[in-house]
Amino acid sequence: MFKKLEPLIISIIKNVDTAVDGRLQQICELLKENVAHYDWVGFYFRNGDREELKLGPYAGNPTDHTIIPFGKGICGQVAVSNKNFVVPDVRAQDNYIACSLTVKSEIVVPLFVDGRNVGQIDIDSNTLDPFTEADEHFLEFVNKQVATIL
Ligand code: SME
């Protein structure tokens, strides 16, 4: 399934007629619609020089968490760790920001431009423990593609 999505990601990235945010929006929608266990897909980016993340394009229900301080929640932890964070069961996490009561698991993969952690892709799932290494590799691929247009 992920292999089929990769060329679609590349063609969205290459479409210079659409603004960058529009292309990121299309990527979020593509992922949410085509991966059964992806129920909310969004990008967070560092907010200027501040030690906080700001919500970018996303697909799924609106969230109140448009600004997340570094260190807070799964997203804020990835902003400082620079590492993928896979959460099979959000109930087991102390430092977690709940966006919706239906969410059971989450994966956050940092996005690097020239080696700098500039943001992340965040996926929420209503399924318990759905993520494998294939998700991590695919989302790393997505972020590498996105890095080329930032
Ligand atoms: N759950 C995230 C907050 C962002 S929402 O999932 C959209 C966290 O703990 O950082």
XYZ file of N, CA, C and O and ligand atoms in Angstrom, residues 40 44 55 63 65 68 72-76 95-99 103 106 108 120 122 124, ligand 1:
98
model
N -6.247 10.998 11.482
C -5.935 12.437 11.477
C -4.491 12.544 11.034
O -3.615 11.833 11.552
N 3.111 19.815 11.766
C 3.446 20.908 12.681
C 4.821 21.423 12.284
O 5.697 20.631 11.922
N 0.595 24.468 14.196
C -0.096 23.557 13.273
C -0.077 24.102 11.854
O -0.346 25.286 11.619
N -8.444 20.669 15.506
C -7.904 20.470 16.853
C -7.700 21.826 17.521
O -7.399 22.811 16.850
N -5.281 22.260 19.466
C -3.838 22.336 19.752
C -3.078 22.858 18.544
O -2.359 22.122 17.867
N 1.941 24.134 20.191
C 2.406 23.152 21.189
C 3.829 23.531 21.622
O 4.742 23.558 20.787
N 6.255 19.456 25.234
C 4.895 19.071 25.662
C 4.258 18.105 24.682
O 4.306 18.314 23.465
N 3.637 17.074 25.215
C 2.948 16.103 24.378
C 3.937 15.296 23.544
O 5.156 15.457 23.660
N 3.400 14.431 22.717
C 4.242 13.597 21.852
C 4.958 14.498 20.844
O 6.170 14.364 20.608
N 4.213 15.445 20.280
C 4.788 16.338 19.269
C 5.923 17.164 19.853
O 6.999 17.264 19.263
N 5.666 17.773 21.010
C 6.679 18.615 21.638
C 7.933 17.833 22.024
O 9.039 18.372 22.007
N 2.985 12.162 29.238
C 3.170 13.442 28.551
C 2.499 13.356 27.185
O 3.151 13.144 26.162
N 1.180 13.484 27.198
C 0.382 13.308 25.981
C -0.722 14.357 25.969
O -1.331 14.629 27.002
N -0.954 14.965 24.807
C -2.036 15.947 24.663
C -3.160 15.283 23.874
O -2.983 14.963 22.689
N -4.291 15.062 24.505
C -5.410 14.404 23.821
C -6.097 15.383 22.878
O -6.432 16.501 23.261
N -6.263 14.955 21.626
C -6.952 15.802 20.648
C -8.401 15.359 20.495
O -9.268 16.157 20.209
N -9.085 8.784 19.693
C -7.707 8.433 19.316
C -7.127 7.419 20.290
O -7.178 7.598 21.504
N -0.687 6.889 18.152
C -0.151 8.049 17.433
C 1.267 7.753 16.961
O 1.991 6.982 17.604
N 4.638 10.122 15.389
C 5.175 11.428 15.002
C 6.584 11.210 14.455
O 7.409 10.562 15.110
N 7.351 18.328 11.779
C 7.039 16.899 11.905
C 5.718 16.579 11.219
O 4.904 17.478 10.987
N 2.410 14.270 11.938
C 1.745 13.676 13.099
C 0.520 12.909 12.605
O -0.299 13.462 11.864
N -2.709 10.484 13.938
C -3.508 9.881 15.007
C -4.310 8.724 14.431
O -4.789 8.803 13.292
N -1.447 14.197 20.554
C -0.466 15.181 20.224
C -1.098 16.555 20.046
C -1.466 16.861 18.667
S -2.930 16.130 18.201
O -2.722 14.670 18.125
C -3.441 16.681 16.724
C 0.606 15.247 21.278
O 0.491 14.604 22.324
O 1.587 15.958 21.061
